Backbone atoms as SQL, in Angstrom:
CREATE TABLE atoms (id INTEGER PRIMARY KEY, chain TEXT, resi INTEGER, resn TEXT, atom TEXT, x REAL, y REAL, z REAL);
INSERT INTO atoms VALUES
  (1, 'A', 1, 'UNK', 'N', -33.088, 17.148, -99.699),
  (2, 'A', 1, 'UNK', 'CA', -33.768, 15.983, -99.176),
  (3, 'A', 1, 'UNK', 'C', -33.872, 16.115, -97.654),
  (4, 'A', 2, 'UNK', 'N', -34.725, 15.775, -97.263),
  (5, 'A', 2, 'UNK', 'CA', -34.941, 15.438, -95.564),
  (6, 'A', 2, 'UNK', 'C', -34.339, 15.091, -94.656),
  (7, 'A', 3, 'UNK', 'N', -33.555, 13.897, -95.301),
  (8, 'A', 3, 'UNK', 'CA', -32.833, 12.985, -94.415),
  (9, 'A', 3, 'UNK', 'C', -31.663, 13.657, -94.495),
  (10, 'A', 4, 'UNK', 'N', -31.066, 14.670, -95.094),
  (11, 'A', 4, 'UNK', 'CA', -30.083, 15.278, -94.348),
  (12, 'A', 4, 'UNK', 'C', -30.183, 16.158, -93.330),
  (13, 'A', 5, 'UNK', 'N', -30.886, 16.390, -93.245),
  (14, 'A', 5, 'UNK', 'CA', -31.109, 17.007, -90.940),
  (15, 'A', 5, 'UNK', 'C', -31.026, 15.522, -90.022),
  (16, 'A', 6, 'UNK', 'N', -31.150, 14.765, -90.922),
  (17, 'A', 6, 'UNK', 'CA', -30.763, 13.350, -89.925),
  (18, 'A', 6, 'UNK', 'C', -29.203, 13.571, -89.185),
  (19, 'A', 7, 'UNK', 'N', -28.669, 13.396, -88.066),
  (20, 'A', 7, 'UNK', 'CA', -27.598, 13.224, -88.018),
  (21, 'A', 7, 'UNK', 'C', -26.652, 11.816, -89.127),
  (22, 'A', 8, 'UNK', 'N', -25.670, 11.823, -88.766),
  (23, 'A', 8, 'UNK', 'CA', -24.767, 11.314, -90.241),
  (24, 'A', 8, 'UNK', 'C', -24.587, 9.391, -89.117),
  (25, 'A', 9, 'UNK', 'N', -24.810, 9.596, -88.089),
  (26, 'A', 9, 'UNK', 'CA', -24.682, 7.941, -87.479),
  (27, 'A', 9, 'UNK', 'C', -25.641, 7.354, -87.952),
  (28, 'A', 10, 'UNK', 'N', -27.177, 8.040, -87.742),
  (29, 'A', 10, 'UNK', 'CA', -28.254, 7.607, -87.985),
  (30, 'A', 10, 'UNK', 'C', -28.826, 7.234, -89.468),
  (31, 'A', 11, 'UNK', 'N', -28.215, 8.126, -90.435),
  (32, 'A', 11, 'UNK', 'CA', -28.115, 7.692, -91.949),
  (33, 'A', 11, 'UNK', 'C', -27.170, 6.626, -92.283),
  (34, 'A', 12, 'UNK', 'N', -26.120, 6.913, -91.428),
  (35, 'A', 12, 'UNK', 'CA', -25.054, 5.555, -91.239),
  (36, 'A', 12, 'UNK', 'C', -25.277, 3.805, -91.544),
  (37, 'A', 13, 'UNK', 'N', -26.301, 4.504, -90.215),
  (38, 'A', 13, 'UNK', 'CA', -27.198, 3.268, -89.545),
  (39, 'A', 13, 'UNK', 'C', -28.040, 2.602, -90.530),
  (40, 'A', 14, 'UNK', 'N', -28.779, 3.496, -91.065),
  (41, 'A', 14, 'UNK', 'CA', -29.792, 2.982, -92.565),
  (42, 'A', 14, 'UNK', 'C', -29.291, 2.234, -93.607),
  (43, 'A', 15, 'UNK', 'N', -27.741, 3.081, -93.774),
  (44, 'A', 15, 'UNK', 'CA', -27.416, 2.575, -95.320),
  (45, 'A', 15, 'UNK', 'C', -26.688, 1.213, -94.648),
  (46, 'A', 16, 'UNK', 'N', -26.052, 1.364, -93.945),
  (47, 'A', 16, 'UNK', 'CA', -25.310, 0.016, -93.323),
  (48, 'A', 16, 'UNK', 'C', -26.272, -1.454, -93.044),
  (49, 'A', 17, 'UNK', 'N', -27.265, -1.140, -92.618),
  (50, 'A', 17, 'UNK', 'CA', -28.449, -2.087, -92.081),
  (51, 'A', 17, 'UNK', 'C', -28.811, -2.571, -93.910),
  (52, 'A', 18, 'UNK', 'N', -29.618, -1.566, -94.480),
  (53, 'A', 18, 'UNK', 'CA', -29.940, -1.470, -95.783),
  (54, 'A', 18, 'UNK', 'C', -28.664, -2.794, -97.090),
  (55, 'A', 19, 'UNK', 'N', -27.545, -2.561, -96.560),
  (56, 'A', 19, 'UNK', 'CA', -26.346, -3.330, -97.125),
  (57, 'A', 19, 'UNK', 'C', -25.864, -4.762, -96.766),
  (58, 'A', 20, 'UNK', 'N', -26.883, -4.647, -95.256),
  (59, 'A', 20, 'UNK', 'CA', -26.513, -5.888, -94.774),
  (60, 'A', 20, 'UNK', 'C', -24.634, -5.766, -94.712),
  (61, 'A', 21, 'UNK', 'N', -24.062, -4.752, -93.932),
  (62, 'A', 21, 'UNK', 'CA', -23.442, -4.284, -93.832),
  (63, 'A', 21, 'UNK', 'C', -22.855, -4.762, -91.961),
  (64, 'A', 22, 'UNK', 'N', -22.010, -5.755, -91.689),
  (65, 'A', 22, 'UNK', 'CA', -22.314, -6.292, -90.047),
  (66, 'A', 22, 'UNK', 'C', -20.934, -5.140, -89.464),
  (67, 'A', 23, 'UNK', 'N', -20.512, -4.741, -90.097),
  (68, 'A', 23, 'UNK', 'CA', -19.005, -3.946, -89.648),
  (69, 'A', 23, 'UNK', 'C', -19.721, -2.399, -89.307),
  (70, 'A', 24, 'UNK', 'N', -20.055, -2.061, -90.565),
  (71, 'A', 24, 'UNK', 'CA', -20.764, -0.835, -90.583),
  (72, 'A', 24, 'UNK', 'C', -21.373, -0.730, -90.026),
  (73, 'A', 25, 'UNK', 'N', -22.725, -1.124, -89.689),
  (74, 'A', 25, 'UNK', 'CA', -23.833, -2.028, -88.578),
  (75, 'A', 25, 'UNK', 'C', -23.587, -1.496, -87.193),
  (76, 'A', 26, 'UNK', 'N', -22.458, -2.373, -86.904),
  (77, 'A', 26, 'UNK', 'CA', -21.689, -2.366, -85.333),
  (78, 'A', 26, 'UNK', 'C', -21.302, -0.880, -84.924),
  (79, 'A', 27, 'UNK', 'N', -20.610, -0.247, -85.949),
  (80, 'A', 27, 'UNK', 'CA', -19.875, 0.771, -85.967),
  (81, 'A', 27, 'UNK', 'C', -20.563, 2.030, -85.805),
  (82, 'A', 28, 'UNK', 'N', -21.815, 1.898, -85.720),
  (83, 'A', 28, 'UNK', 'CA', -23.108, 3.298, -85.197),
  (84, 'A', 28, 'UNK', 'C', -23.082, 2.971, -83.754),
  (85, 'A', 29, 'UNK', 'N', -22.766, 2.119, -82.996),
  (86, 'A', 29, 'UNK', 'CA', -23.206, 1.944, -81.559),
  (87, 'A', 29, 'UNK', 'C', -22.281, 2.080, -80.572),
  (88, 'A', 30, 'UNK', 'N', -22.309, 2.606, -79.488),
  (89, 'A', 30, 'UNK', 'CA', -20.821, 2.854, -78.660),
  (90, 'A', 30, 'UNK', 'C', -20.999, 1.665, -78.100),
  (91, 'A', 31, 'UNK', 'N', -19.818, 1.093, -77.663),
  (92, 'A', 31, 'UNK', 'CA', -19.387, -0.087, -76.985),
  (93, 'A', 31, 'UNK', 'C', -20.259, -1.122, -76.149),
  (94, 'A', 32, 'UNK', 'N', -21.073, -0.169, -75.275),
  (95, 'A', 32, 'UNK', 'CA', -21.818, -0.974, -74.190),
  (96, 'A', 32, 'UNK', 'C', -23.343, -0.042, -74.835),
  (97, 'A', 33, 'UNK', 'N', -23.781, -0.596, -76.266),
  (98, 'A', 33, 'UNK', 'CA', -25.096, 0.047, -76.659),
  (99, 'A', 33, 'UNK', 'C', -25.853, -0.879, -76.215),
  (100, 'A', 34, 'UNK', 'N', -27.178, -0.476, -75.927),
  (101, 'A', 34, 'UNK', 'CA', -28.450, -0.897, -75.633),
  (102, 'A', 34, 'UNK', 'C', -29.750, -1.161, -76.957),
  (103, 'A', 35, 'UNK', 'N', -30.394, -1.921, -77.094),
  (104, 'A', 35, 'UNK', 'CA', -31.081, -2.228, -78.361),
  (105, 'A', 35, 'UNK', 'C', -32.193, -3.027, -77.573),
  (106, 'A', 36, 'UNK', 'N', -33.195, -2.234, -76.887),
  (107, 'A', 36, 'UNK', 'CA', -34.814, -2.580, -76.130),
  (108, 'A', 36, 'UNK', 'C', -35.485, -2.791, -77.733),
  (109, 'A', 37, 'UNK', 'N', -35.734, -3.883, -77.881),
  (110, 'A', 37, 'UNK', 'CA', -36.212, -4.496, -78.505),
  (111, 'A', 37, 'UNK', 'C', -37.489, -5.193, -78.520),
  (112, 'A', 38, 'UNK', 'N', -39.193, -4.314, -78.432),
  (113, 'A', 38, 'UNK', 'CA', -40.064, -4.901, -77.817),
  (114, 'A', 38, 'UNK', 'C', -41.092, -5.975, -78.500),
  (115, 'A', 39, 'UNK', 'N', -40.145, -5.545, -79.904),
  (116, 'A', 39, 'UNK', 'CA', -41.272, -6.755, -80.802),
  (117, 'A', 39, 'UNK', 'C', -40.837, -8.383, -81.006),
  (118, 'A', 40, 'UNK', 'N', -39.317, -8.507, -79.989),
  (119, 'A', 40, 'UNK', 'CA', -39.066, -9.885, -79.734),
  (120, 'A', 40, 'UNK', 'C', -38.977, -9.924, -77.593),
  (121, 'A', 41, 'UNK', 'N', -39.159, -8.866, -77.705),
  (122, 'A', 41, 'UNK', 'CA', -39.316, -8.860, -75.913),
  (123, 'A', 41, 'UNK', 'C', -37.890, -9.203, -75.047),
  (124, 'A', 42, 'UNK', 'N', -37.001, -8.441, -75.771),
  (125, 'A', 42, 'UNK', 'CA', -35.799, -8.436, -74.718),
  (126, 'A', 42, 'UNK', 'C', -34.993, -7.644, -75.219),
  (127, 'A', 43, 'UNK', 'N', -33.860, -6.888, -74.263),
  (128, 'A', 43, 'UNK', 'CA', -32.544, -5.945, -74.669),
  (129, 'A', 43, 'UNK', 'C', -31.857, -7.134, -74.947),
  (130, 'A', 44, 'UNK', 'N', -31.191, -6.298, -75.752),
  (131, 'A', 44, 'UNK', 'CA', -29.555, -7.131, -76.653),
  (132, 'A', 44, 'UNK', 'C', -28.692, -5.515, -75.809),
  (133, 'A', 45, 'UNK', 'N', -27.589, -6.215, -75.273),
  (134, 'A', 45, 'UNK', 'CA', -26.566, -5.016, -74.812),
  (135, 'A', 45, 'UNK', 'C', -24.941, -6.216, -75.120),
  (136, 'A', 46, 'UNK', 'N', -24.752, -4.568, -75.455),
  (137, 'A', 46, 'UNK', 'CA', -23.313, -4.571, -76.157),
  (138, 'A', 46, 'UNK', 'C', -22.752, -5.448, -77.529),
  (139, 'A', 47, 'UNK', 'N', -22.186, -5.376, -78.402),
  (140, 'A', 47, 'UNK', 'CA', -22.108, -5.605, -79.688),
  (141, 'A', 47, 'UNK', 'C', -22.042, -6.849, -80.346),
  (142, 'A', 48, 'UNK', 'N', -21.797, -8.025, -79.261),
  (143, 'A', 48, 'UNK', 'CA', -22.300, -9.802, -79.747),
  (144, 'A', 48, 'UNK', 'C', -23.489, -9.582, -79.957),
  (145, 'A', 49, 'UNK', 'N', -24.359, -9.430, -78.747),
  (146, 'A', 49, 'UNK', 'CA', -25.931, -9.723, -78.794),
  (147, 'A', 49, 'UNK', 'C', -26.085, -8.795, -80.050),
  (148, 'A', 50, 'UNK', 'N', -26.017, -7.342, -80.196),
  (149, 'A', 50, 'UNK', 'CA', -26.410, -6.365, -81.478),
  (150, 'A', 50, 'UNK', 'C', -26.241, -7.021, -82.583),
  (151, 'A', 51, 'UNK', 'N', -25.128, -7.796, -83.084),
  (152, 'A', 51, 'UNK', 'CA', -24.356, -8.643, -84.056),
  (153, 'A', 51, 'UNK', 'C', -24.784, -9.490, -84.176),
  (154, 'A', 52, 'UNK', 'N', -25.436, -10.730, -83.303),
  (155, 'A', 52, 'UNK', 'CA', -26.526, -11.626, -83.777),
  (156, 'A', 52, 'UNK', 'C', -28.018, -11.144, -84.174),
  (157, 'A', 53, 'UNK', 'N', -28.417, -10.363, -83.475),
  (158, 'A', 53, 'UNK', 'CA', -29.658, -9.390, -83.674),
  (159, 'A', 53, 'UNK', 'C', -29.828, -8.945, -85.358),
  (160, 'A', 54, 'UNK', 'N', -28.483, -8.546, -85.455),
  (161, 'A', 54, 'UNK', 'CA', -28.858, -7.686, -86.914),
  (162, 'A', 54, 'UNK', 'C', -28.421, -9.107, -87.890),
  (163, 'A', 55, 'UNK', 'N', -27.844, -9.908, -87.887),
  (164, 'A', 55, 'UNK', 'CA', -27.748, -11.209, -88.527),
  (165, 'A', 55, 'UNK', 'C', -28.930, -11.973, -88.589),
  (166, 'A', 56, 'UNK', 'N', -29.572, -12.096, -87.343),
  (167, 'A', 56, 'UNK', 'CA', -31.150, -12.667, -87.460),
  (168, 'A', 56, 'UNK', 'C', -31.647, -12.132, -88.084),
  (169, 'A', 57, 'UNK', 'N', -32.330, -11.033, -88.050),
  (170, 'A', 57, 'UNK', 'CA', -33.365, -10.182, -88.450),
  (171, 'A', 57, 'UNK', 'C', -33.460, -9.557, -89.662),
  (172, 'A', 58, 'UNK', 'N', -31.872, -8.800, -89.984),
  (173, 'A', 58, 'UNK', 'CA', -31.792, -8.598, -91.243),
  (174, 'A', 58, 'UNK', 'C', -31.167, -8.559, -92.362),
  (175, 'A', 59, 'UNK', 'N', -29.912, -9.079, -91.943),
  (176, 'A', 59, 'UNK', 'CA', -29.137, -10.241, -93.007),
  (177, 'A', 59, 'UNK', 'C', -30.262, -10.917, -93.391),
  (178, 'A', 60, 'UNK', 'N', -30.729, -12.387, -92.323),
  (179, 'A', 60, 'UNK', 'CA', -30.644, -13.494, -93.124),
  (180, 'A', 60, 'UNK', 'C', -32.218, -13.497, -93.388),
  (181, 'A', 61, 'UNK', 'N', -33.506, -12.280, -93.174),
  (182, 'A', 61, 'UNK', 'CA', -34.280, -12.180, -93.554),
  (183, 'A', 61, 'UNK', 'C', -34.055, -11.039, -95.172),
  (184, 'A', 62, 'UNK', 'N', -32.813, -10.952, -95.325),
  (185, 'A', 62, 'UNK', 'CA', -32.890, -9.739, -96.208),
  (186, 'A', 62, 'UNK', 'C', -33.778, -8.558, -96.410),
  (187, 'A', 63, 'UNK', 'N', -33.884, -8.406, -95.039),
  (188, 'A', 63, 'UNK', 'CA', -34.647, -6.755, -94.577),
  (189, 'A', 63, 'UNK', 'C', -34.035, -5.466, -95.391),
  (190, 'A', 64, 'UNK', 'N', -34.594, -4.713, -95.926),
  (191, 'A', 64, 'UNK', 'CA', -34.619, -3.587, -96.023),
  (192, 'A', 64, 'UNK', 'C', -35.444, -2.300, -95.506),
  (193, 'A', 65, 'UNK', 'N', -34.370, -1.243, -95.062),
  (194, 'A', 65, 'UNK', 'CA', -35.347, -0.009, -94.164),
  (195, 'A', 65, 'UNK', 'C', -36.052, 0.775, -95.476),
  (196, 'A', 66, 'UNK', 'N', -37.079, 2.104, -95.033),
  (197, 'A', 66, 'UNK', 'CA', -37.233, 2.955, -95.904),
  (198, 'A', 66, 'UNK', 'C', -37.661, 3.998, -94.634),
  (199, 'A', 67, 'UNK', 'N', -36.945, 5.292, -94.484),
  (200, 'A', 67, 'UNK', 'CA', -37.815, 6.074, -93.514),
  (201, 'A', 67, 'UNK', 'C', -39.080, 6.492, -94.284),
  (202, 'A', 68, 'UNK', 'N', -40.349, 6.477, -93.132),
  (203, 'A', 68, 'UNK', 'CA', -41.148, 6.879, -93.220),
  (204, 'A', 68, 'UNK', 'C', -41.540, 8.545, -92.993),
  (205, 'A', 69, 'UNK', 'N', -41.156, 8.667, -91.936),
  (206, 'A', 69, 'UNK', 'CA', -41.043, 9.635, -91.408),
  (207, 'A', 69, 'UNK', 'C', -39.924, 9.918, -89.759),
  (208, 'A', 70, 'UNK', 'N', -39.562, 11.537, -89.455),
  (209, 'A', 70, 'UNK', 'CA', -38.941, 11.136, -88.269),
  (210, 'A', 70, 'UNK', 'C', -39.252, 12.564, -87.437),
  (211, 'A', 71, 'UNK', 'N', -39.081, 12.578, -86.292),
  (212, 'A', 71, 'UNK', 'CA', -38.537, 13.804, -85.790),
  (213, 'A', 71, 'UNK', 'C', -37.355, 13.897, -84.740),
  (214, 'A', 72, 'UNK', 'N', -36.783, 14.751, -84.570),
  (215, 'A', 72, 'UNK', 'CA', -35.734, 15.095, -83.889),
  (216, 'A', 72, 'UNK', 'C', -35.897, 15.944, -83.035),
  (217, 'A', 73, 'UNK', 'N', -35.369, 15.752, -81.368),
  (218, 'A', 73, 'UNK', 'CA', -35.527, 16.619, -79.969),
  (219, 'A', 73, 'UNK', 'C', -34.235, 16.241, -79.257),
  (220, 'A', 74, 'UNK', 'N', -33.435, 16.974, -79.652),
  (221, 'A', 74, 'UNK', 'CA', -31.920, 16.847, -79.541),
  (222, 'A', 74, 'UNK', 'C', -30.998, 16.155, -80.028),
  (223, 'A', 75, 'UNK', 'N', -31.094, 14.932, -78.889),
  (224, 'A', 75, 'UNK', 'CA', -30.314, 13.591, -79.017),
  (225, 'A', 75, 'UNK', 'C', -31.008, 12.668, -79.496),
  (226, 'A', 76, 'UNK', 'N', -32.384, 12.478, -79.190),
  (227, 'A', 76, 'UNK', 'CA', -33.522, 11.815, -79.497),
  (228, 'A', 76, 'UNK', 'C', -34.129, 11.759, -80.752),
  (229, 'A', 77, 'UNK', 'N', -34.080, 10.784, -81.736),
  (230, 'A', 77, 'UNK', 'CA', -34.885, 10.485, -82.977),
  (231, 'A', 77, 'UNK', 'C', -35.480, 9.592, -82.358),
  (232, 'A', 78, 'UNK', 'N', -37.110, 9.959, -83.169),
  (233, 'A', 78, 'UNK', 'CA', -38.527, 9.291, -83.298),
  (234, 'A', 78, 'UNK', 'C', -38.510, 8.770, -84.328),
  (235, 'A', 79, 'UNK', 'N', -38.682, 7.726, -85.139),
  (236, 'A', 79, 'UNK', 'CA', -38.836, 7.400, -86.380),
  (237, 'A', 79, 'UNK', 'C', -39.728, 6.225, -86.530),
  (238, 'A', 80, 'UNK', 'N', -40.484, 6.345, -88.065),
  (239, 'A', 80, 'UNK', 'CA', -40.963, 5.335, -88.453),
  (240, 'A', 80, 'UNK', 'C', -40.467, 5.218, -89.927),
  (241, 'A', 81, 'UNK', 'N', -40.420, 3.563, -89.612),
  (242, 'A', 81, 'UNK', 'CA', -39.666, 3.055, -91.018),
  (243, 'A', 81, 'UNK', 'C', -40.775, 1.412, -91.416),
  (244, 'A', 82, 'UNK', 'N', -40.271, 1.542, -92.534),
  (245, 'A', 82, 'UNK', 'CA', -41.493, 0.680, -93.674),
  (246, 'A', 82, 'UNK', 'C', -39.880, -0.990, -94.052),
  (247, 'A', 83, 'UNK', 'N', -39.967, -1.972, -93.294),
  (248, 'A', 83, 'UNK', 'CA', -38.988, -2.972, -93.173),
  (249, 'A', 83, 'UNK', 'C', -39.704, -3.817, -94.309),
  (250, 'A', 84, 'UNK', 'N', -39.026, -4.383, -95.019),
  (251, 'A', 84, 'UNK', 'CA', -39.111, -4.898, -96.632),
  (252, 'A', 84, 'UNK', 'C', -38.414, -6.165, -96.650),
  (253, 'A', 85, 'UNK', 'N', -39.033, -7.421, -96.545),
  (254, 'A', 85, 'UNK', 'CA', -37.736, -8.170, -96.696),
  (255, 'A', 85, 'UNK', 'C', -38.477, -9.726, -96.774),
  (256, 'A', 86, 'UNK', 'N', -37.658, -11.004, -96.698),
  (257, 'A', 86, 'UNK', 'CA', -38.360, -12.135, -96.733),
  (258, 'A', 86, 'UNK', 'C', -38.474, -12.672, -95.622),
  (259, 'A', 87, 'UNK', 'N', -39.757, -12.543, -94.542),
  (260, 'A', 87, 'UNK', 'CA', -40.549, -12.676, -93.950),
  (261, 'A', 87, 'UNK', 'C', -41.671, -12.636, -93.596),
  (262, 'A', 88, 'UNK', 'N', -42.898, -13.266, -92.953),
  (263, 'A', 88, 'UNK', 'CA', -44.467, -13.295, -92.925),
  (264, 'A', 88, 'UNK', 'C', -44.895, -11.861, -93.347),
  (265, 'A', 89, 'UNK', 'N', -45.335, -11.770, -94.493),
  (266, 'A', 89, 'UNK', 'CA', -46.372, -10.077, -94.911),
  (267, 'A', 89, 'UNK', 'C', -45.651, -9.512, -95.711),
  (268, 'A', 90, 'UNK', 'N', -44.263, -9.855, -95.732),
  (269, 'A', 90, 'UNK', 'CA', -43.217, -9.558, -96.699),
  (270, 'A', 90, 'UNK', 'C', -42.711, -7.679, -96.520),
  (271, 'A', 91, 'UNK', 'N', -43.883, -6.911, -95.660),
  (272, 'A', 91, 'UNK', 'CA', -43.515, -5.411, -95.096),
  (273, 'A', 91, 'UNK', 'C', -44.425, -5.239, -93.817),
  (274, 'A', 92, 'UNK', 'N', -43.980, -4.109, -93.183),
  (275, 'A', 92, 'UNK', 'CA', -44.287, -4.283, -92.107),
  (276, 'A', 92, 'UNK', 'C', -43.499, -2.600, -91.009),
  (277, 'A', 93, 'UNK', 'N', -44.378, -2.000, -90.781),
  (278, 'A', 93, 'UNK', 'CA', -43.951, -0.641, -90.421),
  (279, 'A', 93, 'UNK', 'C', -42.909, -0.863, -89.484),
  (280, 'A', 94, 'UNK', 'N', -42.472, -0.088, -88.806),
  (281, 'A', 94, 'UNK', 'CA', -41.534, -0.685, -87.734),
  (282, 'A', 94, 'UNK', 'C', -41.087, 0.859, -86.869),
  (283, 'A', 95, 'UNK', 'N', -41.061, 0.967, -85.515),
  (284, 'A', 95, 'UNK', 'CA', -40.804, 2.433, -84.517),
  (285, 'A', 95, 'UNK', 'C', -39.078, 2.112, -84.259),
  (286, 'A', 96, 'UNK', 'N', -38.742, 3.225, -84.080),
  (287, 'A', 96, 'UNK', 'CA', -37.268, 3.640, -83.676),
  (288, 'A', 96, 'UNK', 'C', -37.405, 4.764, -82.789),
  (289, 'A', 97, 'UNK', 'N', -36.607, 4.596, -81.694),
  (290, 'A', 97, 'UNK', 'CA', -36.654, 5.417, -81.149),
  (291, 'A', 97, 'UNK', 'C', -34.662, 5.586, -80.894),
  (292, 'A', 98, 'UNK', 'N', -33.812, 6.339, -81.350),
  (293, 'A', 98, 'UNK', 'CA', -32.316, 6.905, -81.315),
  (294, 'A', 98, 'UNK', 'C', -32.411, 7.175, -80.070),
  (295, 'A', 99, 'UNK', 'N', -31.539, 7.141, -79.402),
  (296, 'A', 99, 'UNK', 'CA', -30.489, 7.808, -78.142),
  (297, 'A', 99, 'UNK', 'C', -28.819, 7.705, -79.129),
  (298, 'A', 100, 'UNK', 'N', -28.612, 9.216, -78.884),
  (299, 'A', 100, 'UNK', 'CA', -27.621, 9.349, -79.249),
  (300, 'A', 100, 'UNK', 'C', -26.226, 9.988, -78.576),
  (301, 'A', 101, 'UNK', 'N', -25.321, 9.582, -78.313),
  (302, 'A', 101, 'UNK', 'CA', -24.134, 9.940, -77.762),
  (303, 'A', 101, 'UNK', 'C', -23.114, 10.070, -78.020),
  (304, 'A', 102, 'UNK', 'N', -22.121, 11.431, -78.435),
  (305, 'A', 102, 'UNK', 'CA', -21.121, 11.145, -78.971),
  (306, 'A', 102, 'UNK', 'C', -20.929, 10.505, -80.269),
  (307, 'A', 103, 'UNK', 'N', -22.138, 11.353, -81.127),
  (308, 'A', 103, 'UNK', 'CA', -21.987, 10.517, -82.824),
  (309, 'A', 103, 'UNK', 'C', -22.153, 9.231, -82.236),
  (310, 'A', 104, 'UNK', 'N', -22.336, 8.598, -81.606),
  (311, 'A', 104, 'UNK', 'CA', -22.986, 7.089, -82.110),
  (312, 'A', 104, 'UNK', 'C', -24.099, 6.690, -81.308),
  (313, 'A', 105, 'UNK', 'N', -24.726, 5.483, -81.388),
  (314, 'A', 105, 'UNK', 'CA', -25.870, 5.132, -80.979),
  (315, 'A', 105, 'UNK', 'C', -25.784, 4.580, -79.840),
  (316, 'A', 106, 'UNK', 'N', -26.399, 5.185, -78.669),
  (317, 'A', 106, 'UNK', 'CA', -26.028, 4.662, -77.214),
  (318, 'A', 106, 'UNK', 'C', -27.444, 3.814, -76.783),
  (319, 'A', 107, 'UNK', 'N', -28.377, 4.160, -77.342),
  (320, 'A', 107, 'UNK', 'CA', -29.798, 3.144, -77.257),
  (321, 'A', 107, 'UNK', 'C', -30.149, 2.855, -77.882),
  (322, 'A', 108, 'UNK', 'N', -30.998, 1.972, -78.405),
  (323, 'A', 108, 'UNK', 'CA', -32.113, 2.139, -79.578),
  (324, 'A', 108, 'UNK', 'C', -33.460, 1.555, -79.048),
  (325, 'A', 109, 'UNK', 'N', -34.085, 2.029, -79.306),
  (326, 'A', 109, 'UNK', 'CA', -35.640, 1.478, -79.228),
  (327, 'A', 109, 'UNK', 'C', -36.293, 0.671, -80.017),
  (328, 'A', 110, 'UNK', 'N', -36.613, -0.645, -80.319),
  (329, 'A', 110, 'UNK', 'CA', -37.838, -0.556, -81.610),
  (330, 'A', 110, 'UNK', 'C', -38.350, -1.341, -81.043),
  (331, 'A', 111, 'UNK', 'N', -39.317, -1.445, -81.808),
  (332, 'A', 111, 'UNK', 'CA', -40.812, -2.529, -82.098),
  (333, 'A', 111, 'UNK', 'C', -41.648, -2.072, -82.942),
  (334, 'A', 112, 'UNK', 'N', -42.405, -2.343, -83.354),
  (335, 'A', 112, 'UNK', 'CA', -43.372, -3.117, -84.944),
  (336, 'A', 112, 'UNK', 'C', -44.743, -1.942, -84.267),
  (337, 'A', 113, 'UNK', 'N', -45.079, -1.477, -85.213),
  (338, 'A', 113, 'UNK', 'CA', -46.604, -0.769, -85.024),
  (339, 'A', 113, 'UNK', 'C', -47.579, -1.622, -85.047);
């Protein structure tokens, strides 16, 4: 399968999000992570703000990921993922962009295609 050239935080990250998983969730991001967030128009930094973020959005919308596709340039994953869940359109593509440090997630990028 594909997604094993993924690094193992970033699959982490999927199945944990995917589980609605808030421990697991947390546990991809180093301490003082960053989460530029442009499809609500602001960073969430460090693991309260991340922790309400992923409680909004995809807990209590019951989001689910699916990669679409990704590529990899070191530290850097590109990804697009297909978000599934109960909210307006009910799916809805969605960009990632990884920064990665030390096995865990030191940035993240997204917003909505």
């Amino acid at each position: 399968m594909r997604d094993s050239i993924l690094p193992k935080v970033v699959l982490d990250y999927i199945n944990a999000s995917n589980a609605h998983d808030v421990g697991a969730y947390l546990s991809t991001f180093t301490d003082n992570s960053v989460i530029i967030e442009q499809s609500i128009g602001r960073d969430l930094i460090g693991r309260n703000e991340i922790k309400h973020y992923f409680t909004t959005y995809f807990v209590e919308y019951d989001t689910h990921t699916e990669i679409i596709d990704f590529t990899i340039d070191n530290s850097v994953i590109d990804m697009r993922v297909l978000f599934k869940g109960h909210f307006p359109g009910e799916e809805i593509i969605g960009l990632y962009q990884f920064h990665l440090k030390d096995d865990h997630i030191e940035q993240l990028r997204a917003d909505l295609e």
